[in-house]
Amino acid sequence: MLILKPGQALNLWHKAMLAQVRDDDPDLTTRQMAILLTVYLDPPPHTVRGLAAQLEVTKPVITRALDTMGIMGLVARRRDERDRRNVLVQRTVDGAEYLQRLGDLIANEAIETA
Amino acid sequence: MLILKPGQALNLWHKAMLAQVRDDDPDLTTRQMAILLTVYLDPPPHTVRGLAAQLEVTKPVITRALDTMGIMGLVARRRDERDRRNVLVQRTVDGAEYLQRLGDLIANEAIETA
DNA sequence: CCAATTCGTTACGGTTCTGGAACAGTATAT
DNA sequence: ATATACTGTTCCAGAACCGTAACGAATTGG
């Protein structure tokens, strides 16, 4: 249970967005970020179809986002050997570190938020 | 002064991103969102050059984002009559409502965040 | 009054994302 | 065996974004 007034929420959101824009890494799109967080915060397994359903987007959106974030090293793909039609989306060390930094960043800015 | 642990921050970020992706409106890019929040939360006046400097991006990035968000009705442009080289970025009723909804959304999800 | 500066915009070529449709591969059911 | 269903990927044309560079308009300084 966390108390956060709308004005505080916007200030926090603002600072986090600014930090994302200013750092040198290319920005993730909103959809990519939503996929990344779902993979790391929701319990596995994660499939393309499942992610598409949860985000309410089409499957090619997931495939392309996994392509991009795979190149970045933020997620990995593996075929499901029990049903070889499925692709299992897996976490990576780099992805875990990336999100850990993001969490720390937001938390630190929250402390300074009026 | 607001206490927010990194894990809570990520959960909150996740929910907010999911809500953004699932609604029907097209997603703003990270840069567009940063510009929008700066215009509404930082004291005016806001110029293209000033926004570019604060976000550490090039001027065309600001121009293009203002074009897009102008069409969406989220911001407006006006020439500065005191120095007609400048363009002043102004708030709109629609933009204010948009951010108010965003703030409420994040705040509501914060309450439910473990 | 003319040159130099500053402002925002536009033009360029390239990359990435978008939705919709078609696709090959795998599994299931008859 | 054959048809059907399901998964993830690829293809397509269109739209949006990117950084760099050039640009016209407005102001300032000599």
Short mmCIF file of C-alpha atoms (C1' of nucleotides) in Angstrom, two decimals:
data_model
loop_
_atom_site.label_atom_id
_atom_site.label_comp_id
_atom_site.label_asym_id
_atom_site.label_seq_id
_atom_site.Cartn_x
_atom_site.Cartn_y
_atom_site.Cartn_z
CA MET A 1 0.00 0.00 0.00
CA LEU A 2 1.65 3.12 -1.32
CA ILE A 3 0.32 6.65 -1.18
CA LEU A 4 1.10 8.76 -4.21
CA LYS A 5 -0.82 11.89 -5.16
CA PRO A 6 -1.45 12.54 -8.86
CA GLY A 7 0.83 15.57 -8.81
CA GLN A 8 3.62 13.58 -7.22
CA ALA A 9 3.04 10.85 -9.79
CA LEU A 10 3.52 13.27 -12.66
CA ASN A 11 6.67 14.75 -11.15
CA LEU A 12 8.10 11.29 -10.70
CA TRP A 13 7.13 10.28 -14.22
CA HIS A 14 8.71 13.46 -15.54
CA LYS A 15 12.05 12.86 -13.87
CA ALA A 16 12.17 9.25 -14.97
CA MET A 17 11.39 10.21 -18.57
CA LEU A 18 14.04 12.92 -18.56
CA ALA A 19 16.64 10.49 -17.30
CA GLN A 20 15.72 8.02 -20.04
CA VAL A 21 15.93 10.65 -22.76
CA ARG A 22 19.20 12.12 -21.59
CA ASP A 23 21.22 8.95 -21.27
CA ASP A 24 23.05 7.76 -24.36
CA ASP A 25 21.32 4.41 -24.84
CA PRO A 26 18.56 4.41 -27.46
CA ASP A 27 15.12 4.77 -25.90
CA LEU A 28 12.89 1.73 -25.78
CA THR A 29 9.43 2.29 -27.17
CA THR A 30 6.51 2.12 -24.77
CA ARG A 31 5.61 -1.30 -26.14
CA GLN A 32 9.13 -2.62 -25.82
CA MET A 33 9.32 -1.42 -22.23
CA ALA A 34 5.97 -3.01 -21.42
CA ILE A 35 7.13 -6.33 -22.88
CA LEU A 36 10.44 -6.20 -21.04
CA LEU A 37 8.79 -5.51 -17.69
CA THR A 38 6.20 -8.23 -18.22
CA VAL A 39 8.90 -10.79 -18.96
CA TYR A 40 10.84 -9.88 -15.84
CA LEU A 41 8.03 -9.22 -13.38
CA ASP A 42 5.37 -11.77 -14.30
CA PRO A 43 5.97 -15.47 -13.68
CA PRO A 44 7.13 -17.56 -16.67
CA PRO A 45 6.63 -19.10 -19.11
CA HIS A 46 6.26 -16.24 -21.59
CA THR A 47 5.27 -16.95 -25.18
CA VAL A 48 4.77 -14.61 -28.12
CA ARG A 49 1.08 -15.34 -28.14
CA GLY A 50 0.73 -14.86 -24.40
CA LEU A 51 2.53 -11.52 -24.46
CA ALA A 52 0.45 -10.35 -27.42
CA ALA A 53 -2.74 -11.23 -25.56
CA GLN A 54 -1.70 -9.54 -22.34
CA LEU A 55 -0.60 -6.31 -24.04
CA GLU A 56 -3.52 -6.40 -26.50
CA VAL A 57 -1.27 -6.02 -29.52
CA THR A 58 -0.69 -8.19 -32.60
CA LYS A 59 1.87 -10.98 -32.69
CA PRO A 60 4.24 -9.27 -35.15
CA VAL A 61 4.61 -6.46 -32.62
CA ILE A 62 5.99 -8.99 -30.13
CA THR A 63 8.24 -10.68 -32.68
CA ARG A 64 9.79 -7.38 -33.76
CA ALA A 65 10.25 -6.15 -30.22
CA LEU A 66 11.96 -9.41 -29.29
CA ASP A 67 14.21 -9.04 -32.35
CA THR A 68 15.28 -5.57 -31.26
CA MET A 69 15.67 -6.30 -27.58
CA GLY A 70 17.40 -9.58 -28.40
CA ILE A 71 20.07 -7.67 -30.32
CA MET A 72 20.37 -5.34 -27.34
CA GLY A 73 20.85 -8.42 -25.16
CA LEU A 74 17.86 -7.61 -22.94
CA VAL A 75 15.94 -10.85 -23.62
CA ALA A 76 16.57 -14.25 -25.22
CA ARG A 77 14.45 -16.70 -27.19
CA ARG A 78 14.36 -20.49 -26.90
CA ARG A 79 12.15 -23.06 -28.55
CA ASP A 80 9.81 -24.96 -26.29
CA GLU A 81 10.87 -28.61 -26.63
CA ARG A 82 7.57 -29.89 -25.24
CA ASP A 83 5.65 -28.10 -28.00
CA ARG A 84 8.02 -26.97 -30.68
CA ARG A 85 5.56 -24.42 -32.04
CA ASN A 86 6.11 -22.25 -29.01
CA VAL A 87 8.92 -19.84 -28.35
CA LEU A 88 9.83 -19.20 -24.76
CA VAL A 89 11.02 -15.73 -23.92
CA GLN A 90 13.78 -15.78 -21.35
CA ARG A 91 15.53 -13.29 -19.15
CA THR A 92 19.20 -12.38 -19.49
CA VAL A 93 21.80 -11.03 -17.13
CA ASP A 94 22.00 -7.80 -19.10
CA GLY A 95 18.23 -7.39 -19.01
CA ALA A 96 18.11 -7.93 -15.27
CA GLU A 97 20.83 -5.34 -14.77
CA TYR A 98 19.05 -2.90 -17.05
CA LEU A 99 15.83 -3.12 -15.06
CA GLN A 100 17.64 -2.99 -11.76
CA ARG A 101 19.21 0.30 -12.78
CA LEU A 102 15.81 1.56 -13.88
CA GLY A 103 14.23 0.64 -10.56
CA ASP A 104 17.01 2.31 -8.62
CA LEU A 105 16.73 5.40 -10.77
CA ILE A 106 13.01 5.81 -10.20
CA ALA A 107 13.34 5.08 -6.49
CA ASN A 108 16.08 7.66 -6.10
CA GLU A 109 14.08 10.31 -7.86
CA ALA A 110 11.05 9.48 -5.78
CA ILE A 111 12.97 10.44 -2.66
CA GLU A 112 13.62 13.87 -4.07
CA THR A 113 10.09 14.35 -5.35
CA ALA A 114 8.16 17.03 -3.49
CA MET B 1 9.86 13.10 0.57
CA LEU B 2 8.52 9.86 -0.79
CA ILE B 3 9.68 6.36 0.01
CA LEU B 4 9.65 3.95 -2.90
CA LYS B 5 11.70 0.78 -3.07
CA PRO B 6 13.22 -0.21 -6.41
CA GLY B 7 10.96 -3.25 -6.67
CA GLN B 8 7.88 -1.15 -6.02
CA ALA B 9 9.12 1.36 -8.58
CA LEU B 10 9.35 -1.32 -11.27
CA ASN B 11 5.90 -2.70 -10.47
CA LEU B 12 4.46 0.78 -10.70
CA TRP B 13 6.30 1.49 -13.93
CA HIS B 14 5.05 -1.81 -15.34
CA LYS B 15 1.40 -1.09 -14.61
CA ALA B 16 1.62 2.40 -16.02
CA MET B 17 3.27 1.14 -19.21
CA LEU B 18 0.67 -1.59 -19.64
CA ALA B 19 -2.14 0.92 -19.30
CA GLN B 20 -0.51 3.15 -21.90
CA VAL B 21 -0.06 0.30 -24.36
CA ARG B 22 -3.54 -1.11 -23.94
CA ASP B 23 -5.53 2.06 -24.41
CA ASP B 24 -6.52 2.95 -27.96
CA ASP B 25 -4.67 6.26 -28.29
CA PRO B 26 -1.33 6.02 -30.09
CA ASP B 27 1.59 5.85 -27.69
CA LEU B 28 3.75 8.91 -27.26
CA THR B 29 7.46 8.28 -27.67
CA THR B 30 9.67 8.70 -24.63
CA ARG B 31 10.91 12.00 -26.03
CA GLN B 32 7.46 13.30 -26.72
CA MET B 33 6.35 12.42 -23.21
CA ALA B 34 9.38 14.13 -21.72
CA ILE B 35 8.65 17.28 -23.71
CA LEU B 36 4.99 17.26 -22.78
CA LEU B 37 5.72 16.90 -19.08
CA THR B 38 8.37 19.60 -19.15
CA VAL B 39 5.96 22.04 -20.78
CA TYR B 40 3.29 21.37 -18.20
CA LEU B 41 5.36 20.99 -15.05
CA ASP B 42 8.20 23.48 -15.48
CA PRO B 43 7.48 27.22 -15.36
CA PRO B 44 7.11 29.00 -18.72
CA PRO B 45 8.23 30.34 -21.10
CA HIS B 46 9.22 27.29 -23.13
CA THR B 47 11.09 27.69 -26.40
CA VAL B 48 12.31 25.12 -28.89
CA ARG B 49 15.89 25.90 -28.04
CA GLY B 50 15.26 25.74 -24.31
CA LEU B 51 13.53 22.40 -24.52
CA ALA B 52 16.28 21.00 -26.73
CA ALA B 53 18.89 22.09 -24.20
CA GLN B 54 17.05 20.67 -21.23
CA LEU B 55 16.42 17.30 -22.85
CA GLU B 56 19.87 17.21 -24.49
CA VAL B 57 18.48 16.55 -27.95
CA THR B 58 18.71 18.44 -31.23
CA LYS B 59 16.26 21.15 -32.21
CA PRO B 60 14.57 19.21 -35.04
CA VAL B 61 13.59 16.61 -32.47
CA ILE B 62 11.62 19.29 -30.65
CA THR B 63 10.10 20.71 -33.81
CA ARG B 64 8.90 17.31 -34.96
CA ALA B 65 7.52 16.39 -31.56
CA LEU B 66 5.64 19.69 -31.40
CA ASP B 67 4.23 19.03 -34.87
CA THR B 68 2.91 15.63 -33.79
CA MET B 69 1.60 16.70 -30.42
CA GLY B 70 0.15 19.85 -31.94
CA ILE B 71 -1.95 17.74 -34.29
CA MET B 72 -3.02 15.68 -31.30
CA GLY B 73 -4.02 18.92 -29.58
CA LEU B 74 -1.71 18.37 -26.62
CA VAL B 75 0.34 21.56 -27.07
CA ALA B 76 0.14 24.79 -29.07
CA ARG B 77 2.73 27.10 -30.65
CA ARG B 78 2.74 30.89 -30.66
CA ARG B 79 5.30 33.35 -31.95
CA ASP B 80 7.01 35.50 -29.34
CA GLU B 81 6.08 39.09 -30.22
CA ARG B 82 8.94 40.54 -28.20
CA ASP B 83 11.48 38.56 -30.23
CA ARG B 84 9.84 37.14 -33.29
CA ARG B 85 12.55 34.57 -33.80
CA ASN B 86 11.27 32.63 -30.81
CA VAL B 87 8.38 30.22 -30.67
CA LEU B 88 6.59 29.88 -27.36
CA VAL B 89 5.20 26.47 -26.55
CA GLN B 90 1.88 26.70 -24.77
CA ARG B 91 -0.39 24.39 -22.87
CA THR B 92 -3.84 23.39 -24.06
CA VAL B 93 -6.98 22.23 -22.32
CA ASP B 94 -6.68 18.83 -23.98
CA GLY B 95 -3.07 18.49 -22.90
CA ALA B 96 -3.90 19.37 -19.32
CA GLU B 97 -6.67 16.78 -19.29
CA TYR B 98 -4.39 14.18 -20.81
CA LEU B 99 -1.77 14.63 -18.10
CA GLN B 100 -4.36 14.78 -15.38
CA ARG B 101 -5.65 11.39 -16.46
CA LEU B 102 -2.09 10.07 -16.56
CA GLY B 103 -1.39 11.32 -13.04
CA ASP B 104 -4.58 9.79 -11.71
CA LEU B 105 -3.79 6.53 -13.44
CA ILE B 106 -0.35 6.23 -11.91
CA ALA B 107 -1.58 7.28 -8.50
CA ASN B 108 -4.38 4.72 -8.56
CA GLU B 109 -2.01 1.95 -9.53
CA ALA B 110 0.42 3.00 -6.84
CA ILE B 111 -2.23 2.31 -4.22
CA GLU B 112 -2.57 -1.27 -5.45
CA THR B 113 1.17 -1.83 -5.77
CA ALA B 114 2.48 -4.33 -3.25
"C1'" DC C 1 23.65 49.94 -43.51
"C1'" DC C 2 25.72 45.66 -43.82
"C1'" DA C 3 27.73 41.60 -41.62
"C1'" DA C 4 27.32 38.25 -38.20
"C1'" DT C 5 24.49 35.79 -35.01
"C1'" DT C 6 20.44 33.45 -33.42
"C1'" DC C 7 16.05 31.28 -33.96
"C1'" DG C 8 12.97 27.62 -35.67
"C1'" DT C 9 11.94 24.99 -39.73
"C1'" DT C 10 12.66 22.18 -43.69
"C1'" DA C 11 15.08 18.87 -46.71
"C1'" DC C 12 17.67 14.76 -47.15
"C1'" DG C 13 18.70 9.73 -46.78
"C1'" DG C 14 18.31 6.07 -43.74
"C1'" DT C 15 16.28 3.27 -40.03
"C1'" DT C 16 12.45 1.49 -37.43
"C1'" DC C 17 7.83 0.78 -36.36
"C1'" DT C 18 2.96 -0.11 -37.80
"C1'" DG C 19 -1.19 -3.41 -39.17
"C1'" DG C 20 -2.75 -6.98 -42.21
"C1'" DA C 21 -1.98 -10.92 -44.85
"C1'" DA C 22 0.45 -14.81 -46.21
"C1'" DC C 23 3.69 -18.20 -44.64
"C1'" DA C 24 6.28 -22.66 -43.09
"C1'" DG C 25 6.56 -25.66 -39.24
"C1'" DT C 26 4.40 -28.38 -35.51
"C1'" DA C 27 0.66 -30.66 -33.26
"C1'" DT C 28 -3.87 -32.66 -33.07
"C1'" DA C 29 -8.01 -35.09 -34.60
"C1'" DT C 30 -10.49 -37.84 -37.73
"C1'" DA D 1 -2.85 -40.57 -43.92
"C1'" DT D 2 -5.20 -36.40 -44.26
"C1'" DA D 3 -7.36 -32.46 -42.84
"C1'" DT D 4 -7.52 -29.01 -39.39
"C1'" DA D 5 -5.76 -25.97 -36.00
"C1'" DC D 6 -2.24 -23.41 -33.91
"C1'" DT D 7 2.44 -21.02 -33.32
"C1'" DG D 8 5.74 -17.72 -34.53
"C1'" DT D 9 7.80 -15.43 -38.50
"C1'" DT D 10 8.12 -12.91 -42.75
"C1'" DC D 11 6.44 -9.92 -46.34
"C1'" DC D 12 4.28 -5.69 -47.88
"C1'" DA D 13 3.31 -0.68 -48.36
"C1'" DG D 14 2.80 3.17 -45.48
"C1'" DA D 15 3.92 6.18 -41.68
"C1'" DA D 16 6.99 8.10 -38.18
"C1'" DC D 17 11.28 8.78 -36.37
"C1'" DC D 18 16.39 9.77 -36.46
"C1'" DG D 19 20.79 13.01 -37.21
"C1'" DT D 20 23.04 16.21 -40.23
"C1'" DA D 21 22.96 20.02 -42.98
"C1'" DA D 22 21.05 23.84 -45.25
"C1'" DC D 23 17.62 27.33 -45.02
"C1'" DG D 24 14.73 31.82 -44.44
"C1'" DA D 25 13.43 35.12 -41.02
"C1'" DA D 26 14.56 38.16 -37.21
"C1'" DT D 27 17.79 40.45 -34.35
"C1'" DT D 28 22.08 42.43 -32.90
"C1'" DG D 29 26.58 44.67 -33.41
"C1'" DG D 30 30.07 47.35 -35.79
#
